[in-house]
CSV table of C-alpha atoms and ligand atoms in Angstrom, one decimal:
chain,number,residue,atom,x,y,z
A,18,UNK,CA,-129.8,-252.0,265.5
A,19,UNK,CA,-130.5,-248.5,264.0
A,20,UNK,CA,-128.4,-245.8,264.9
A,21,UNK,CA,-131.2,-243.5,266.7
A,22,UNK,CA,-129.6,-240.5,266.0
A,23,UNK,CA,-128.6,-240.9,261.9
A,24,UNK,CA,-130.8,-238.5,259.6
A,25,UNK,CA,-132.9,-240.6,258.3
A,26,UNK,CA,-134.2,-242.1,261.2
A,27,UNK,CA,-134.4,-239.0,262.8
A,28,UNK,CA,-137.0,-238.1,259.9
A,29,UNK,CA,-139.1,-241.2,260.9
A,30,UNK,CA,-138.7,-240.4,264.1
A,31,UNK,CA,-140.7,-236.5,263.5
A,32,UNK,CA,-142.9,-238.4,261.5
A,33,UNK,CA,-144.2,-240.1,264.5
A,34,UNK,CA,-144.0,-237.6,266.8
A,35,UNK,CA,-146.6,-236.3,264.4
A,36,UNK,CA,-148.8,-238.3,265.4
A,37,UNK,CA,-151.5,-237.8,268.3
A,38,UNK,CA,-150.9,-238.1,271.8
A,39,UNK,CA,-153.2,-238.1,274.7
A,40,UNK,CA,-153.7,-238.5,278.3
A,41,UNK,CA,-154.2,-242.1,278.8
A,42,UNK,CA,-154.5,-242.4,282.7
A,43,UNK,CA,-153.1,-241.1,285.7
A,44,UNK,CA,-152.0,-243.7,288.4
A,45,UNK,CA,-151.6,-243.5,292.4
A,46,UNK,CA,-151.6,-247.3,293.1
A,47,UNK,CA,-149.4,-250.0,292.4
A,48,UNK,CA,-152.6,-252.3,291.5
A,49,UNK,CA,-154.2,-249.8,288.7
A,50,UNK,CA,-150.7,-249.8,286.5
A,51,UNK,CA,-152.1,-250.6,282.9
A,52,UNK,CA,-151.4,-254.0,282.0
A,53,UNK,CA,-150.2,-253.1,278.2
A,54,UNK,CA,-147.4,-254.4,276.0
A,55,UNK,CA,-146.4,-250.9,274.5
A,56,UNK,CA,-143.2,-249.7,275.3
A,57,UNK,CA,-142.7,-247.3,277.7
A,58,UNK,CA,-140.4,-244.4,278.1
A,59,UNK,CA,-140.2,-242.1,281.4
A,60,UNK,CA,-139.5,-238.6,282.5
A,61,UNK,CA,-139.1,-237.8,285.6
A,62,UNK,CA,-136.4,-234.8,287.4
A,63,UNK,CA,-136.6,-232.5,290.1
A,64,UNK,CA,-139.9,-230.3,290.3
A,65,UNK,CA,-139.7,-227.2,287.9
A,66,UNK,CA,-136.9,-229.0,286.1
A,67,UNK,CA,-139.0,-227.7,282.9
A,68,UNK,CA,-140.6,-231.8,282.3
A,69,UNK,CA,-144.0,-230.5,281.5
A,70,UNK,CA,-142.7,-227.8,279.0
A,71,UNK,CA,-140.1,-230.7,277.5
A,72,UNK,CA,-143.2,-233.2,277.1
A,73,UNK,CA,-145.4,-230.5,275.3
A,74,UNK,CA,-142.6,-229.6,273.3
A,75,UNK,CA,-141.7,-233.0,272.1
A,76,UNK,CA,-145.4,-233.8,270.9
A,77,UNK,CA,-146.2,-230.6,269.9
A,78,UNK,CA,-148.7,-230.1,272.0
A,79,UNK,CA,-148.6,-226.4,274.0
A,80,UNK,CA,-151.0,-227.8,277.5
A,81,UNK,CA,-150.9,-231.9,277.4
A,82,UNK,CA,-148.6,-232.8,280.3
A,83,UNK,CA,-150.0,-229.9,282.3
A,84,UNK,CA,-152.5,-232.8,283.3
A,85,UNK,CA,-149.9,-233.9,285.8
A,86,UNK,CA,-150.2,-230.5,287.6
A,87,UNK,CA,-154.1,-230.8,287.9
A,88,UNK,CA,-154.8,-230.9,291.7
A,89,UNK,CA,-155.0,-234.6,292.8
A,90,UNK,CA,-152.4,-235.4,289.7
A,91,UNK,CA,-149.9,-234.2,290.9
A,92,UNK,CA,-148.6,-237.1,292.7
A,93,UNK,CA,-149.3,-239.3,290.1
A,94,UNK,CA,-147.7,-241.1,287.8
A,95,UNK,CA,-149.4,-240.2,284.1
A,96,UNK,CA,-149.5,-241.9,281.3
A,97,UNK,CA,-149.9,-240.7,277.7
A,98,UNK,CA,-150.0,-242.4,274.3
A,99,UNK,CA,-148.3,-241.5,271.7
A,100,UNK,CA,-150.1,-242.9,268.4
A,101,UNK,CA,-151.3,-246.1,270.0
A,102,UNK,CA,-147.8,-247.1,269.6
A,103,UNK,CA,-145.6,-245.9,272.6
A,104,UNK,CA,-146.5,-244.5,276.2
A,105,UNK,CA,-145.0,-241.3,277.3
A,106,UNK,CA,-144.8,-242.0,281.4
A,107,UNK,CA,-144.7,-238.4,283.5
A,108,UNK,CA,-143.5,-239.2,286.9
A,109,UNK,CA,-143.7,-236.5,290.0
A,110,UNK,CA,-141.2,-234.3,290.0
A,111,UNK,CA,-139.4,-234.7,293.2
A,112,UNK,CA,-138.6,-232.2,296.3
A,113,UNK,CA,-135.9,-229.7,296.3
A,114,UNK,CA,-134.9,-230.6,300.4
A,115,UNK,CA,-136.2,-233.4,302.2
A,116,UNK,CA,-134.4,-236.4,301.4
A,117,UNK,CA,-135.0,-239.5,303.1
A,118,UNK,CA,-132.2,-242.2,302.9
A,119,UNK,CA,-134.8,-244.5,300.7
A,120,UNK,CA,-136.9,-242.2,299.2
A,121,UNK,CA,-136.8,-238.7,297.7
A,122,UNK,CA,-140.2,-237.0,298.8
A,123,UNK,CA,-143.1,-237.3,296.8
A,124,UNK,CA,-141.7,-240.4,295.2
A,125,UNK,CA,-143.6,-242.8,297.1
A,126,UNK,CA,-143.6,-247.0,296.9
A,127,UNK,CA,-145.8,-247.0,293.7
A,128,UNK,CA,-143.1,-245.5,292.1
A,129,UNK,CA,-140.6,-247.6,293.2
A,130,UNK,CA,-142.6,-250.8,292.5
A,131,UNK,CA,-143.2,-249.6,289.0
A,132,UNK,CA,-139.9,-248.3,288.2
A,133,UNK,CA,-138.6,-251.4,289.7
A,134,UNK,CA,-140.8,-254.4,287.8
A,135,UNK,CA,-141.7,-252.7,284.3
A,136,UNK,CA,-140.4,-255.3,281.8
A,137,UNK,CA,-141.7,-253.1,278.5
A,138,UNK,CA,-140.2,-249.6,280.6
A,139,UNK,CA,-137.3,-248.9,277.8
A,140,UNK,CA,-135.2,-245.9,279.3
A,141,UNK,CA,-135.8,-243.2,282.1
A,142,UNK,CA,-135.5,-240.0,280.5
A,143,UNK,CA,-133.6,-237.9,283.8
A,144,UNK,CA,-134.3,-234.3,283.2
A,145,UNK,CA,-131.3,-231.8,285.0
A,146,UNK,CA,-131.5,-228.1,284.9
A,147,UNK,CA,-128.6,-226.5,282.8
A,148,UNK,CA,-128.1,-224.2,285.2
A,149,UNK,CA,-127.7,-226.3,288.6
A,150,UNK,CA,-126.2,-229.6,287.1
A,151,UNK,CA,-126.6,-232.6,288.8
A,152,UNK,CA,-128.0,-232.1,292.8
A,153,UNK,CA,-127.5,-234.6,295.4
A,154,UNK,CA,-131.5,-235.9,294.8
A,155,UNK,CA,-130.8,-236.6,291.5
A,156,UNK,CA,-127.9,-238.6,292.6
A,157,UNK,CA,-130.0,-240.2,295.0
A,158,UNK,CA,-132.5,-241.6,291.8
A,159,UNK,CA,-129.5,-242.3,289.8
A,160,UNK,CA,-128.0,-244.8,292.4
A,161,UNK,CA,-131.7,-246.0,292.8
A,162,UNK,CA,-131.9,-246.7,288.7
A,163,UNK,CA,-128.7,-248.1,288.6
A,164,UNK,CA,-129.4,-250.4,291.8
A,165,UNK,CA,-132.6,-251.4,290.0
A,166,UNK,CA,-131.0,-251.6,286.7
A,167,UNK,CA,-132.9,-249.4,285.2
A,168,UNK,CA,-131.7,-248.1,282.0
A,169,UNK,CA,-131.6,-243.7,282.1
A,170,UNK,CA,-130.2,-240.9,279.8
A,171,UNK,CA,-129.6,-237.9,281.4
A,172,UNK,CA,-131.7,-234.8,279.2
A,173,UNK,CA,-130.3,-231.2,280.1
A,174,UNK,CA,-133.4,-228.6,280.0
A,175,UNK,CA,-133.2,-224.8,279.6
A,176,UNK,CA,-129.7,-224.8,277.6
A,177,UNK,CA,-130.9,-221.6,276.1
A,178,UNK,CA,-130.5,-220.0,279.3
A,179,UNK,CA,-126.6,-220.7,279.0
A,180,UNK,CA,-124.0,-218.9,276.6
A,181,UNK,CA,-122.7,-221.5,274.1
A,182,UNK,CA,-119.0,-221.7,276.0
A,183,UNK,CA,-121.3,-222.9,279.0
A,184,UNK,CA,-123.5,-225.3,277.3
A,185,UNK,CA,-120.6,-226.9,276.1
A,186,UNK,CA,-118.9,-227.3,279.4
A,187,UNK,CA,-122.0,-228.2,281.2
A,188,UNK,CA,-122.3,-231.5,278.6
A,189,UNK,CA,-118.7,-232.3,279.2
A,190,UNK,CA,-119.5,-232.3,283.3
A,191,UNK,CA,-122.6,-234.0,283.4
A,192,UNK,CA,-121.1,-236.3,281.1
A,193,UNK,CA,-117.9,-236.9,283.3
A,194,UNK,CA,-120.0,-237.7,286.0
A,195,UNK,CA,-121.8,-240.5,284.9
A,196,UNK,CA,-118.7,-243.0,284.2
A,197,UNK,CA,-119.2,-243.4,288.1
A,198,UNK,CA,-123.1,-244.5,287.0
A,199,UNK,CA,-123.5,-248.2,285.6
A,200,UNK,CA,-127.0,-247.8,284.5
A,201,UNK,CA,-126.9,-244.3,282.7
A,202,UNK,CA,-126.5,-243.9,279.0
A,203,UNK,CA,-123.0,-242.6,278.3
A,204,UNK,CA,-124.9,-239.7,275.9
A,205,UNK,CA,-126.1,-236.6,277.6
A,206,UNK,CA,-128.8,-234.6,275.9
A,207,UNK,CA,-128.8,-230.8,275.7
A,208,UNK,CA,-132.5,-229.3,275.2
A,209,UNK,CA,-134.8,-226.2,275.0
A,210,UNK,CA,-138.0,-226.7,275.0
A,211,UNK,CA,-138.5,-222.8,274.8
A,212,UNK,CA,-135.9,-222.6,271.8
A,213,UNK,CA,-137.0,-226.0,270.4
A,214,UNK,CA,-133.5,-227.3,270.6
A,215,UNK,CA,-132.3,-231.1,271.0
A,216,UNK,CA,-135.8,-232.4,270.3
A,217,UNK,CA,-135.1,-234.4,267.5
A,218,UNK,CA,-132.0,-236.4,269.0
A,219,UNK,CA,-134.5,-236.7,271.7
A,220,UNK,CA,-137.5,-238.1,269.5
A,221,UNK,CA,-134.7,-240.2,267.7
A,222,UNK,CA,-133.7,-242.1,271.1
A,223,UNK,CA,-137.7,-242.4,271.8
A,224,UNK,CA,-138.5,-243.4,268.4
A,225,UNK,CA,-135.7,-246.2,268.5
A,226,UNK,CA,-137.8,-248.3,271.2
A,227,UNK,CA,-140.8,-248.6,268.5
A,228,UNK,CA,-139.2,-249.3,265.7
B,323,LIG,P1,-141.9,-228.9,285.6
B,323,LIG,O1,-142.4,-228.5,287.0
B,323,LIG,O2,-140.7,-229.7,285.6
B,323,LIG,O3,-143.0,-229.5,284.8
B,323,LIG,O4,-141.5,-227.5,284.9
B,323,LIG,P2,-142.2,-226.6,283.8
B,323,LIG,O5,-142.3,-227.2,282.5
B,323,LIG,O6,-143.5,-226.1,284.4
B,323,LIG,O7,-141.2,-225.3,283.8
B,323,LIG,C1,-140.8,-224.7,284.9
B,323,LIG,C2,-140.4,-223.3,284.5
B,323,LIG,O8,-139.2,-223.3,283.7
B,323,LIG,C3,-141.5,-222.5,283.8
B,323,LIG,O9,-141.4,-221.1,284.2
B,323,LIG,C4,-141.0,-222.6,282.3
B,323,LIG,O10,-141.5,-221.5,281.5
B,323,LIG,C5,-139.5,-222.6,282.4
B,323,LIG,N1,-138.9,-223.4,281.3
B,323,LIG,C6,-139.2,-224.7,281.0
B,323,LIG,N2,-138.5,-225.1,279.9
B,323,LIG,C7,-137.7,-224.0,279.6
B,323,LIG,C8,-136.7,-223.8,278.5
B,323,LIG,O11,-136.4,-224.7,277.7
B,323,LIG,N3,-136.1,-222.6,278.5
B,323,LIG,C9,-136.4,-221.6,279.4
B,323,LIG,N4,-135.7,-220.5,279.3
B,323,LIG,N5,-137.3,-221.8,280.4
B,323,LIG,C10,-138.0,-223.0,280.5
C-alpha cells in the first residue's frame, strides 16, 4: 500500500484531479442509488461547513457542487464523477439544532441505508468548521459511522480564518478527540478552500482509493 500523502503520489494524485468532473445524479430514494463499481468517497458536515466551496476547490471547478443547493437538491444526496474513475458523493449538510436521538435533521433514511450498505463507499470525508470544532451533531454522525463501521477522516475547513498558534491547537484537539472514535482516521486534515490550503494531502487520501 502507497503512502497517500508521499510526494510523488501526491503528483499523481493533481494529475487526476486534473481531470473532468461532473454532476452525475442527484438521489432522494434508496431504490435510484446508481448501481456502479467505482469507488466512492463522501462529504458530508454541518450546513455552511464551507462543503460546496471544499468540493469546487478540490476539482477546480469555481460552481459544480453548487448543484446540491439548486432547489429540490438540496436534500439530496449528489453524485459526481471524477474522470470516469471515482465518484465524489455530496451529502446534505445537516441542521444546526434539531437533533433527534436517531437522526440529525435533514439526514433522512436514504442516507442511512446508503451510508450503511455501500460496499465500494471508501471513506466519509467529515468536514468541521475551524472555528467551532467538533459540535454535539457531528458527534452524533460520528457514533452513527463508527456504529455502522463506516470508515471517516475528519477535514477542518476555513483554517485561514485562524492565526497559525490556533490552527495548530485546533489539529491537536480535534485530533485528541477522536481516540474515543473507533471508525475515524487517526489523521485530521487542515484546509482552505479560499487559501487553497491542504488540498493536496486531501486529493492524495482520495486518489489512494483509485490507485
Ligand atoms: P456549505 O453550505 O457547507 O456548502 O458551505 P459553503 O461552501 O457554501 O460556504 C459557506 C460560507 O463559508 C460561504 O460564505 C463561503 O464563502 C465561506 N467559506 C467556505 N470555505 C471557506 C474558506 O476556506 N475560508 C473562508 N474564509 N471562508 C470560507
Amino acid at each position: 500500500m502507497m503512502d497517500p500523502q508521499a510526494p510523488e503520489f501526491i503528483e499523481k494524485a493533481e494529475q487526476f484531479f486534473c481531470r473532468s468532473c461532473d454532476f452525475f445524479m442527484g438521489v432522494a430514494k434508496t431504490h435510484q442509488l446508481p448501481d456502479t463499481r467505482l469507488p466512492e468517497v463522501v462529504f458530508a458536515g454541518r450546513s455552511n461547513v464551507g462543503k460546496s466551496s471544499l468540493i469546487n476547490a478540490l476539482v477546480n471547478r469555481k460552481n459544480l457542487a453548487r448543484t446540491s443547493k439548486t432547489p429540490g437538491r438540496t436534500q439530496e444526496i449528489n453524485f459526481f464523477n471524477l474522470g470516469n474513475s471515482l465518484h465524489i458523493v455530496d451529502l446534505p449538510g445537516y441542521g444546526y439544532a434539531q437533533v433527534s436521538k436517531s437522526k440529525t435533521s435533514n439526514w433522512n433514511d436514504t442516507i442511512l441505508v446508503y451510508l450503511k450498505g455501500r460496499p465500494q463507499l471508501k471513506r466519509v470525508f467529515l468536514l468541521i468548521d475551524s472555528r467551532h470544532g467538533i459540535m454535539g451533531n457531528d458527534e452524533k454522525i460520528m457514533t452513527l459511522l463508527d456504529t455502522a463501521a463506516v470508515s471517516y477522516q475528519i477535514v477542518l475547513t476555513k483554517i485561514d480564518k485562524l492565526k497559525k498558534s490556533e490552527q495548530d491547537a485546533v489539529v491537536h484537539q480535534t485530533q485528541h478527540y477522536l481516540s474515543k472514535h473507533p471508525a475515524a482516521h487517526p489523521c485530521v486534515l487542515p484546509t482552505s478552500a479560499e487559501k487553497k490550503s491542504g488540498l493536496s494531502l486531501l486529493r492524495g487520501e482520495i486518489f489512494s482509493f483509485v490507485a
